[in-house]
Short mmCIF file of C-alpha atoms and ligand atoms in Angstrom, two decimals:
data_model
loop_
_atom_site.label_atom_id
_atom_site.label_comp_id
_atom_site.label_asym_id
_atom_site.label_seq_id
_atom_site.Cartn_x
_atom_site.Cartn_y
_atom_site.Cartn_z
CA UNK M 1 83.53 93.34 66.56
CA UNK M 2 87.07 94.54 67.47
CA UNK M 3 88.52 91.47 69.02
CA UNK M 4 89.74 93.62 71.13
CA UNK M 5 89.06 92.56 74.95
CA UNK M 6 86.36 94.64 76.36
CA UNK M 7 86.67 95.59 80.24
CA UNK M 8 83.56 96.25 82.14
CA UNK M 9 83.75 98.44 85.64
CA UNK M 10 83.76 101.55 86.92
CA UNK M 11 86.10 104.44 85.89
CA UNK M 12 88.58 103.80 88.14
CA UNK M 13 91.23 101.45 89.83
CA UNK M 14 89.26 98.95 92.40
CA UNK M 15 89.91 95.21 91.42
CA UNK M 16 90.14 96.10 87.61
CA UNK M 17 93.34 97.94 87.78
CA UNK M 18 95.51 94.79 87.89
CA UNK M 19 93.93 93.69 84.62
CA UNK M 20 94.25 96.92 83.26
CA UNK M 21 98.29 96.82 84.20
CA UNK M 22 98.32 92.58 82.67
CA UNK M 23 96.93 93.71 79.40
CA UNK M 24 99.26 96.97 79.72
CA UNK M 25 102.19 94.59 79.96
CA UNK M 26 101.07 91.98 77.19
CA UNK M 27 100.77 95.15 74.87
CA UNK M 28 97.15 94.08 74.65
CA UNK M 29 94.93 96.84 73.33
CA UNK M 30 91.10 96.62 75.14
CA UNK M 31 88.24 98.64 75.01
CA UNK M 32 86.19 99.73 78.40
CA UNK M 33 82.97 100.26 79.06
CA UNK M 34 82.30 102.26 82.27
CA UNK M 35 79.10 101.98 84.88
CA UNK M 36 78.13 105.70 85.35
CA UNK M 37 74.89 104.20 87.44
CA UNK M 38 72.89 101.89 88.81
CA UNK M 39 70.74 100.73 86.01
CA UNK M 40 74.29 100.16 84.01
CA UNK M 41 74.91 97.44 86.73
CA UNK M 42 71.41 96.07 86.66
CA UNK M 43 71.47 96.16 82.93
CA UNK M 44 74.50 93.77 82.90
CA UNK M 45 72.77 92.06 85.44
CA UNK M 46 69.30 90.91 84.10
CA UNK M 47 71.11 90.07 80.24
CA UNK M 48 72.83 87.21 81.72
CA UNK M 49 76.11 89.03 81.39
CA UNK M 50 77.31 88.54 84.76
CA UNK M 51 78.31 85.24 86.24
CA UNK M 52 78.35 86.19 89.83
CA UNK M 53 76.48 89.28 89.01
CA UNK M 54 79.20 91.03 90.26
CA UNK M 55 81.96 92.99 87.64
CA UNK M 56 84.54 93.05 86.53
CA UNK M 57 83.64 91.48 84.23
CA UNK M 58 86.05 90.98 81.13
CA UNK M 59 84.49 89.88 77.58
CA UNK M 60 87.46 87.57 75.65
CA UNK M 61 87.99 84.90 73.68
CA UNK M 62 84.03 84.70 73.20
CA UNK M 63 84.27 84.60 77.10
CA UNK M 64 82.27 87.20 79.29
CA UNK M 65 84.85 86.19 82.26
CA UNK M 66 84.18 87.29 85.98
CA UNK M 67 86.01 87.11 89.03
CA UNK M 68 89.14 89.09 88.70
CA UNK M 69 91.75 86.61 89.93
CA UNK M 70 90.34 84.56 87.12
CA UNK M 71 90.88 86.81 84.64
CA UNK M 72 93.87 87.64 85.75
CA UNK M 73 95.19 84.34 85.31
CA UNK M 74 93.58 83.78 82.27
CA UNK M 75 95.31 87.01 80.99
CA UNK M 76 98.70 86.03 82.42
CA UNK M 77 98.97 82.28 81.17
CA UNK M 78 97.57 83.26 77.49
CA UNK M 79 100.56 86.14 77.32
CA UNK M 80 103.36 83.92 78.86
CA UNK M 81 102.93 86.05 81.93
CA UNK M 82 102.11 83.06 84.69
CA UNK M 83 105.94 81.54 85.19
CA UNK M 84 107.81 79.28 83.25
CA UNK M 85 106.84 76.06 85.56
CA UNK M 86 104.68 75.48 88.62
CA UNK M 87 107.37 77.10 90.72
CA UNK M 88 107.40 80.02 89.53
CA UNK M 89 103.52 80.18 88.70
CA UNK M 90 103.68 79.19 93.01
CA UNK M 91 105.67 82.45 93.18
CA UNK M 92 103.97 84.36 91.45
CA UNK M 93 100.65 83.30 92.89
CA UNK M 94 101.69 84.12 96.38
CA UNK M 95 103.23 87.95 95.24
CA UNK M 96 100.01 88.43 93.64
CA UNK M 97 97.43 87.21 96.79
CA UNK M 98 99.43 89.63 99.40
CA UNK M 99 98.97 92.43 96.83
CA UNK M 100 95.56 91.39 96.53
CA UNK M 101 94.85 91.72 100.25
CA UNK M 102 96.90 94.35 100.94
CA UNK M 103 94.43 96.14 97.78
CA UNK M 104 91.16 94.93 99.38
CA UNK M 105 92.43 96.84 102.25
CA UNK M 106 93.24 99.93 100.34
CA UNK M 107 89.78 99.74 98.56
CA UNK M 108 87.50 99.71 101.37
CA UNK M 109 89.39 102.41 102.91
CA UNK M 110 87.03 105.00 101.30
CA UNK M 111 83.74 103.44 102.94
CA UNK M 112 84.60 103.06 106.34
CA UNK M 113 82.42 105.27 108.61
CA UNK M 114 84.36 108.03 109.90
CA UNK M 115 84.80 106.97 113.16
CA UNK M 116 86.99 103.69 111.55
CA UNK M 117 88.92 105.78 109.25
CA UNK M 118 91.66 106.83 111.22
CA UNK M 119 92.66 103.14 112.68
CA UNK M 120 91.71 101.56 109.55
CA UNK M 121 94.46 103.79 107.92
CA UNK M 122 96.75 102.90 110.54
CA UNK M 123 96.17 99.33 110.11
CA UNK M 124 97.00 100.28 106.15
CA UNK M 125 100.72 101.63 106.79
CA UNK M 126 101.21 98.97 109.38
CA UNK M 127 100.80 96.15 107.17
CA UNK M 128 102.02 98.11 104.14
CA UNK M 129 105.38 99.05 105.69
CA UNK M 130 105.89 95.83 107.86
CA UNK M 131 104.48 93.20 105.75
CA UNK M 132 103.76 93.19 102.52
CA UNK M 133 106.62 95.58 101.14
CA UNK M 134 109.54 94.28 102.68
CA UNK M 135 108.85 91.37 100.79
CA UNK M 136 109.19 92.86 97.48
CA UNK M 137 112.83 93.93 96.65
CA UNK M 138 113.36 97.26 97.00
CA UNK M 139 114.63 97.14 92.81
CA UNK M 140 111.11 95.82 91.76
CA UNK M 141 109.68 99.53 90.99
CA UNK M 142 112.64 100.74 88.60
CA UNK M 143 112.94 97.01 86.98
CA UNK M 144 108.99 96.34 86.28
CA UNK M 145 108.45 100.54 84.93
CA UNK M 146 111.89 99.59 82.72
CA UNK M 147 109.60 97.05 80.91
CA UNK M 148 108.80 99.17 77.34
CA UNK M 149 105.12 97.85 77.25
CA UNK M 150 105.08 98.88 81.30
CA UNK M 151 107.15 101.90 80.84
CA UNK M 152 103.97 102.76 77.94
CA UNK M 153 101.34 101.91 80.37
CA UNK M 154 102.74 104.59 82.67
CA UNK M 155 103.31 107.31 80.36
CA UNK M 156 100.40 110.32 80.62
CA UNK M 157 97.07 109.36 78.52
CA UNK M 158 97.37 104.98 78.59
CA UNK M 159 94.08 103.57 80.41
CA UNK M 160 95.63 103.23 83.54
CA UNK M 161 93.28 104.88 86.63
CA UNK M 162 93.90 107.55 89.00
CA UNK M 163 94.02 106.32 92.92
CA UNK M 164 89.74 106.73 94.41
CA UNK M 165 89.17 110.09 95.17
CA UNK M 166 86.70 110.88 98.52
CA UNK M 167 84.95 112.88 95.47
CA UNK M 168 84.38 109.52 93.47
CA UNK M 169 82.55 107.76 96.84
CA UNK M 170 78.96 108.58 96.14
CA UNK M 171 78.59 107.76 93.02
CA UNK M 172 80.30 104.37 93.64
CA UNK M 173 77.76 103.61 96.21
CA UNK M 174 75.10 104.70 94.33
CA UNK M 175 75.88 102.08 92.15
CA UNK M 176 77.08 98.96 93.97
CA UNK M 177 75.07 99.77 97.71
O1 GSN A 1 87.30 89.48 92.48
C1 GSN A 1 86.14 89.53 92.05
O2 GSN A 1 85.87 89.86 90.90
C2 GSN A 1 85.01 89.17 93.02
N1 GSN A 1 85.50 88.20 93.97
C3 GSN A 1 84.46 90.37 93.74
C4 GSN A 1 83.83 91.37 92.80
C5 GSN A 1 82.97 92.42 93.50
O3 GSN A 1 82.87 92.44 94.71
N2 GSN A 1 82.32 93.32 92.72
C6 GSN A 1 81.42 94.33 93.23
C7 GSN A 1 81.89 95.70 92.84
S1 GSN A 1 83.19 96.26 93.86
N3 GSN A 1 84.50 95.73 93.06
O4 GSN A 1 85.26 95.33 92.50
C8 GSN A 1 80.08 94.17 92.55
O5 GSN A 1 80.00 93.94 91.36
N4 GSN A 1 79.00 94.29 93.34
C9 GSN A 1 77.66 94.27 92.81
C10 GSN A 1 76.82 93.21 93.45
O6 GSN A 1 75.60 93.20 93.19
O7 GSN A 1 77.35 92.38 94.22
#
């Protein structure tokens, strides 16, 4: 056994990315191991892996965690990542929660039926543009990829996930519908 954390989704971003990105920052190492398919989920599934039965689902500390926001936070306060007091930790909860939304928006994006797409897009850039980003000042981007375990994360080759591709659809729903 590694000790390395050990991230179980699919290959991609969905609600794993932002785990991927905490452990990027801590200058964690982890391991991944990928659903290709159905049975991979089910597999997880019947050996009691899976809390919720749902992934992610992140094996550390002897922990098989689920639920991402959990693990997130469980990530974050263990590498002095969650706030220096219950201010901050406030702060940061309420950053995190509109990206969060914002993401479940972005996510589903892929599996509307075509005849959604085009206002459910709309309804993306709307709330992208006029609520969410505003928020966040406009030196976040340089100041967060200036971080040297950030600024690694990003660099070509690091575990970090291309955006869903149309292309990537059916297989997802092969596994999770
Ligand atoms: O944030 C969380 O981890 C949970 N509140 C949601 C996790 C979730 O919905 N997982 C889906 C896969 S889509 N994305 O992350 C899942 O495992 N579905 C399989 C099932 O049988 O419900």
């Amino acid at each position: 056994m590694s000790g390395k954390p050990k991230l179980h989704y699919f290959n991609g971003r969905g609600r794993m990315e932002s785990i991927r990105w905490l452990l990027g920052a801590a200058g964690v190492e982890f391991e991944e191991c990928f659903l290709e398919t159905k049975d991979d989920l089910i597999k997880l599934q019947k050996d009691g892996s899976l809390l919720f039965q749902q992934v992610p689902m992140v094996e550390i500390d002897g922990m098989k965690m689920a639920q991402s926001r959990a693990i997130g936070n469980y990530i974050a306060a263990k590498y002095n990542l969650y706030g220096k007091d219950l201010k901050e930790r406030a702060l940061i909860d309420m950053y995190v929660e509109a990206i969060i939304d914002l993401n479940e928006l972005l996510m589903t994006h892929p599996f509307q039926p075509a005849d959604k797409k085009e206002q459910h897009f709309a309804t993306i850039v709307d709330k992208a543009t006029n609520r969410y980003f505003p928020v966040y000042e406009k030196s976040f981007k340089a100041r967060i990829s200036n971080i040297p375990t950030i600024k690694k994360f990003l660099q070509p080759g690091s575990q970090r996930k291309p955006p869903l591709q149309e292309k990537d659809v059916p297989k997802l729903m092969k596994i999770f519908h």
